[in-house]
Amino acid sequence: MSVVQNIMEEVKKRNPGEAEFHQAVEEVLISLEPVIEKHPEYVESGILDRLVEPERQIMFRVPWVDDKGNVQVNRGFRVQFNSAIGPYKGGLRFHPSVYLGIIKFLGFEQIFKNSLTGLPIGGGKGGSDFDPKGKSDNEIMRFCQSFMTELYRHIGQDIDVPAGDIGVGAREIGYLFGQYKKIRNGYEGGVLTGKGLTYGGSLARKQATGFGLIYFVREMLAANNDSFKDKTVVISGAGNVAIYACEKAKEYGANVVAMCDSKGYIYDKNGVNLDTVKQIKEVERKRISEYVKHHPEAEYHEGQKGIWSIKCDIALPCATQNDIHVEHAKQLIANGTKIVGEGANMPCTNDALNLFLENDILVAPAKAANAGGVATSALEMSQNSMRLSWTFEEVNSKLDAIMVNIFKAADEAAKEFGMEGNYVAGANIAGFKKVADAMMAQGIV
Ligand code: NDP
Ligand code: 2IT
């Protein structure tokens, strides 16, 4: 058995039932095979064995009282995966599907993503199986306060810095920050990112993941003498990442014809009206189906998966993991899609990814393409440490430069190992090498 196969067997044995975690590890390890062949010292130092084992995993009870006076109990998680290059950094996800395997896959991916940003941040992730849908603001606040009442002892601006992810936006970060500050009796601004602009948040953090995705895809297109101009784009999701990917893609002259939430998708052949989507999703927190009430010429279809049957040049999955399976990949390829840009984390199954690569579809892999969010979180930490704030233009231009560098790193690593144009492998390799070298330098810890 090869080194990679051995480690994979061990990961499955030691982490039973965590399918998403197995998937994420497998995807990375396979692409690292040529690297470890060239660098046997990584294997001798147990770098891979250590990388797949989180430094620390925390699970805790989150009790809270709902508006009817009933006691509710959720489960909280924080997985501190790797601190070789900086404090643990990564978002919190509040979604009923959350269990340890989801948080571990996200934490594992975060190690490589954060490394690619070129900024000093390690990898971590957390969250809860709490479902924010249908909860009042007061319920959300009480839940966040209870969650932080345990989490606070494990985090800190030089220890572990959480942020948002699915179900966690500025509202939740505000409640979490308020509780942290109250317990700690001090203003430790850099302990959370994605904060509101009135208390230490960074301009452009809200836009950063979506904008960053488009900057990365722009570079990938440019390397192939192409651009967004007049391209038909389909975006899954209608949350933070999807909305700002849509905004920047439109600005670059693309026609975004479809978006979705977990219940269904809208198709507006003349171009999605983003103001309407923002109003429905950011302000009213309602379903995307509302869109057709404002735009009767558009179509709404029940069932989210149908979105991948729409003909498009560029597909941007920005909702959640395992959104695109082989059958959806086949549909996209048959419809002439040339570019897949992963805004969500692990939105394609490994088989779907391989199918895209075999068919010469250009794939912008999540770890690289959605790194703009966490990169801008790191810029928020820098601003907090300096006790000043940069303008929108300053942050946005730093973000753009970071995404250009990430593209170059992925491109060059792919070329170095004879896989030109395979940015999936390139991103994994470039992200891995920095972390591996830092781990080598720091000894067996
Ligand atoms: P939001 O909570 O803002 O939005 C999530 C969107 O995806 C919603 O439209 C939601 O629909 C949809 N969605 C969620 N779960 C499912 C599901 N099981 N099936 C279909 N649709 C679903 O989250 P974000 O936009 O922040 O995150 C989206 C993705 O991007 C995630 O994979 C996240 O990990 C990743 N990401 C986020 C970053 C950030 O900075 N926020 C940074 C990097 C990556 P509904 O409302 O119906 O649930
Ligand atoms: O997946 C991700 O990179 C995020 N959810 C953002 C993490 C962060 O710390 O900003």
PDB file of N, CA and C and ligand atoms in Angstrom, residues 93 95 113 133 165-167 205 209 237-241 260-262 281 287 304 318-320 343-345 370, ligand 1:
ATOM      1  N   ARG A  93     -20.313  27.651  11.761  1.00  0.00           N
ATOM      2  CA  ARG A  93     -21.500  27.322  10.958  1.00  0.00           C
ATOM      3  C   ARG A  93     -22.641  26.916  11.879  1.00  0.00           C
ATOM      4  N   HIS A  95     -26.123  25.287  11.468  1.00  0.00           N
ATOM      5  CA  HIS A  95     -27.016  24.613  10.523  1.00  0.00           C
ATOM      6  C   HIS A  95     -27.374  23.257  11.130  1.00  0.00           C
ATOM      7  N   LYS A 113      -6.257  26.574   2.862  1.00  0.00           N
ATOM      8  CA  LYS A 113      -6.792  27.847   2.375  1.00  0.00           C
ATOM      9  C   LYS A 113      -6.076  29.010   3.052  1.00  0.00           C
ATOM     10  N   LYS A 133     -33.137  29.231  11.252  1.00  0.00           N
ATOM     11  CA  LYS A 133     -34.351  29.531  10.474  1.00  0.00           C
ATOM     12  C   LYS A 133     -35.590  29.557  11.378  1.00  0.00           C
ATOM     13  N   ASP A 165     -19.926  31.784   8.827  1.00  0.00           N
ATOM     14  CA  ASP A 165     -20.038  30.775   7.765  1.00  0.00           C
ATOM     15  C   ASP A 165     -21.548  30.609   7.573  1.00  0.00           C
ATOM     16  N   ILE A 166     -22.016  29.476   7.064  1.00  0.00           N
ATOM     17  CA  ILE A 166     -23.457  29.313   6.853  1.00  0.00           C
ATOM     18  C   ILE A 166     -24.216  29.598   8.161  1.00  0.00           C
ATOM     19  N   GLY A 167     -25.217  30.456   8.072  1.00  0.00           N
ATOM     20  CA  GLY A 167     -26.069  30.742   9.230  1.00  0.00           C
ATOM     21  C   GLY A 167     -25.460  31.685  10.247  1.00  0.00           C
ATOM     22  N   ARG A 205     -15.273  43.275   4.157  1.00  0.00           N
ATOM     23  CA  ARG A 205     -15.295  41.873   4.615  1.00  0.00           C
ATOM     24  C   ARG A 205     -16.571  41.181   4.137  1.00  0.00           C
ATOM     25  N   THR A 209     -15.632  37.330   0.202  1.00  0.00           N
ATOM     26  CA  THR A 209     -15.566  35.968  -0.338  1.00  0.00           C
ATOM     27  C   THR A 209     -16.078  35.943  -1.772  1.00  0.00           C
ATOM     28  N   GLY A 237     -26.973  29.048  -4.335  1.00  0.00           N
ATOM     29  CA  GLY A 237     -26.961  29.797  -3.081  1.00  0.00           C
ATOM     30  C   GLY A 237     -27.533  31.184  -3.304  1.00  0.00           C
ATOM     31  N   ALA A 238     -27.925  31.805  -2.212  1.00  0.00           N
ATOM     32  CA  ALA A 238     -28.381  33.194  -2.254  1.00  0.00           C
ATOM     33  C   ALA A 238     -27.973  33.853  -0.939  1.00  0.00           C
ATOM     34  N   GLY A 239     -26.860  33.375  -0.392  1.00  0.00           N
ATOM     35  CA  GLY A 239     -26.362  33.902   0.876  1.00  0.00           C
ATOM     36  C   GLY A 239     -25.224  34.874   0.648  1.00  0.00           C
ATOM     37  N   ASN A 240     -24.400  35.011   1.660  1.00  0.00           N
ATOM     38  CA  ASN A 240     -23.330  36.006   1.620  1.00  0.00           C
ATOM     39  C   ASN A 240     -22.403  35.808   0.413  1.00  0.00           C
ATOM     40  N   VAL A 241     -21.946  34.603   0.192  1.00  0.00           N
ATOM     41  CA  VAL A 241     -20.968  34.374  -0.878  1.00  0.00           C
ATOM     42  C   VAL A 241     -21.628  34.558  -2.245  1.00  0.00           C
ATOM     43  N   CYS A 260     -30.260  30.289  -6.136  1.00  0.00           N
ATOM     44  CA  CYS A 260     -31.176  29.374  -5.435  1.00  0.00           C
ATOM     45  C   CYS A 260     -31.017  29.487  -3.929  1.00  0.00           C
ATOM     46  N   ASP A 261     -31.962  28.900  -3.199  1.00  0.00           N
ATOM     47  CA  ASP A 261     -31.709  28.582  -1.792  1.00  0.00           C
ATOM     48  C   ASP A 261     -31.938  27.090  -1.641  1.00  0.00           C
ATOM     49  N   SER A 262     -32.059  26.596  -0.408  1.00  0.00           N
ATOM     50  CA  SER A 262     -32.121  25.142  -0.247  1.00  0.00           C
ATOM     51  C   SER A 262     -33.449  24.558  -0.729  1.00  0.00           C
ATOM     52  N   LYS A 281     -33.234  38.311   0.871  1.00  0.00           N
ATOM     53  CA  LYS A 281     -32.353  37.452   1.673  1.00  0.00           C
ATOM     54  C   LYS A 281     -31.680  38.185   2.828  1.00  0.00           C
ATOM     55  N   ARG A 287     -37.676  33.356   1.653  1.00  0.00           N
ATOM     56  CA  ARG A 287     -37.276  32.364   0.644  1.00  0.00           C
ATOM     57  C   ARG A 287     -37.043  33.036  -0.712  1.00  0.00           C
ATOM     58  N   GLN A 304     -33.693  22.368  -5.459  1.00  0.00           N
ATOM     59  CA  GLN A 304     -32.509  23.187  -5.727  1.00  0.00           C
ATOM     60  C   GLN A 304     -31.641  22.616  -6.854  1.00  0.00           C
ATOM     61  N   CYS A 318     -22.095  28.180  -4.781  1.00  0.00           N
ATOM     62  CA  CYS A 318     -21.799  29.029  -3.613  1.00  0.00           C
ATOM     63  C   CYS A 318     -22.750  28.740  -2.459  1.00  0.00           C
ATOM     64  N   ALA A 319     -23.287  27.512  -2.381  1.00  0.00           N
ATOM     65  CA  ALA A 319     -24.255  27.201  -1.328  1.00  0.00           C
ATOM     66  C   ALA A 319     -23.634  26.353  -0.230  1.00  0.00           C
ATOM     67  N   THR A 320     -23.343  25.093  -0.558  1.00  0.00           N
ATOM     68  CA  THR A 320     -22.866  24.198   0.505  1.00  0.00           C
ATOM     69  C   THR A 320     -22.078  23.045  -0.112  1.00  0.00           C
ATOM     70  N   GLY A 343     -17.265  28.633  -4.880  1.00  0.00           N
ATOM     71  CA  GLY A 343     -17.392  29.633  -3.821  1.00  0.00           C
ATOM     72  C   GLY A 343     -17.641  28.975  -2.480  1.00  0.00           C
ATOM     73  N   ALA A 344     -18.416  27.901  -2.495  1.00  0.00           N
ATOM     74  CA  ALA A 344     -18.677  27.141  -1.258  1.00  0.00           C
ATOM     75  C   ALA A 344     -17.476  26.256  -0.956  1.00  0.00           C
ATOM     76  N   ASN A 345     -17.455  25.673   0.234  1.00  0.00           N
ATOM     77  CA  ASN A 345     -16.411  24.715   0.574  1.00  0.00           C
ATOM     78  C   ASN A 345     -16.830  23.326   0.115  1.00  0.00           C
ATOM     79  N   ASN A 370     -12.199  30.613  -2.717  1.00  0.00           N
ATOM     80  CA  ASN A 370     -13.020  31.304  -1.704  1.00  0.00           C
ATOM     81  C   ASN A 370     -12.182  31.821  -0.535  1.00  0.00           C
TER      82      ASN A 370
HETATM   83  P1  NDP B   1     -25.166  31.850   4.049  1.00  0.00           P
HETATM   84  O1  NDP B   1     -25.760  31.249   5.268  1.00  0.00           O
HETATM   85  O2  NDP B   1     -25.088  33.312   3.912  1.00  0.00           O
HETATM   86  O3  NDP B   1     -25.912  31.293   2.756  1.00  0.00           O
HETATM   87  C1  NDP B   1     -25.961  29.941   2.470  1.00  0.00           C
HETATM   88  C2  NDP B   1     -26.765  29.745   1.210  1.00  0.00           C
HETATM   89  O4  NDP B   1     -26.643  28.400   0.773  1.00  0.00           O
HETATM   90  C3  NDP B   1     -28.249  29.999   1.412  1.00  0.00           C
HETATM   91  O5  NDP B   1     -28.812  30.457   0.228  1.00  0.00           O
HETATM   92  C4  NDP B   1     -28.765  28.614   1.755  1.00  0.00           C
HETATM   93  O6  NDP B   1     -30.126  28.405   1.503  1.00  0.00           O
HETATM   94  C5  NDP B   1     -27.911  27.754   0.852  1.00  0.00           C
HETATM   95  N1  NDP B   1     -27.769  26.429   1.460  1.00  0.00           N
HETATM   96  C6  NDP B   1     -27.322  26.124   2.674  1.00  0.00           C
HETATM   97  N2  NDP B   1     -27.383  24.815   2.912  1.00  0.00           N
HETATM   98  C7  NDP B   1     -27.895  24.285   1.808  1.00  0.00           C
HETATM   99  C8  NDP B   1     -28.211  22.986   1.432  1.00  0.00           C
HETATM  100  N3  NDP B   1     -28.026  21.943   2.258  1.00  0.00           N
HETATM  101  N4  NDP B   1     -28.719  22.777   0.191  1.00  0.00           N
HETATM  102  C9  NDP B   1     -28.918  23.817  -0.634  1.00  0.00           C
HETATM  103  N5  NDP B   1     -28.642  25.100  -0.326  1.00  0.00           N
HETATM  104  C10 NDP B   1     -28.139  25.331   0.875  1.00  0.00           C
HETATM  105  O7  NDP B   1     -23.715  31.189   3.939  1.00  0.00           O
HETATM  106  P2  NDP B   1     -22.437  31.703   3.120  1.00  0.00           P
HETATM  107  O8  NDP B   1     -22.866  32.351   1.857  1.00  0.00           O
HETATM  108  O9  NDP B   1     -21.572  32.428   4.061  1.00  0.00           O
HETATM  109  O10 NDP B   1     -21.718  30.317   2.794  1.00  0.00           O
HETATM  110  C11 NDP B   1     -21.940  29.605   1.596  1.00  0.00           C
HETATM  111  C12 NDP B   1     -20.779  28.652   1.346  1.00  0.00           C
HETATM  112  O11 NDP B   1     -19.566  29.397   1.242  1.00  0.00           O
HETATM  113  C13 NDP B   1     -20.525  27.629   2.449  1.00  0.00           C
HETATM  114  O12 NDP B   1     -20.025  26.452   1.874  1.00  0.00           O
HETATM  115  C14 NDP B   1     -19.423  28.289   3.273  1.00  0.00           C
HETATM  116  O13 NDP B   1     -18.679  27.328   3.995  1.00  0.00           O
HETATM  117  C15 NDP B   1     -18.604  28.927   2.168  1.00  0.00           C
HETATM  118  N6  NDP B   1     -17.719  30.026   2.542  1.00  0.00           N
HETATM  119  C16 NDP B   1     -18.186  31.113   3.220  1.00  0.00           C
HETATM  120  C17 NDP B   1     -17.340  32.158   3.517  1.00  0.00           C
HETATM  121  C18 NDP B   1     -17.805  33.414   4.169  1.00  0.00           C
HETATM  122  O14 NDP B   1     -16.995  34.328   4.318  1.00  0.00           O
HETATM  123  N7  NDP B   1     -19.060  33.540   4.546  1.00  0.00           N
HETATM  124  C19 NDP B   1     -15.905  32.087   3.177  1.00  0.00           C
HETATM  125  C20 NDP B   1     -15.539  30.931   2.404  1.00  0.00           C
HETATM  126  C21 NDP B   1     -16.421  29.945   2.130  1.00  0.00           C
HETATM  127  P3  NDP B   1     -31.184  28.418   2.711  1.00  0.00           P
HETATM  128  O15 NDP B   1     -31.302  29.847   3.125  1.00  0.00           O
HETATM  129  O16 NDP B   1     -32.399  27.846   2.129  1.00  0.00           O
HETATM  130  O17 NDP B   1     -30.594  27.545   3.783  1.00  0.00           O
END
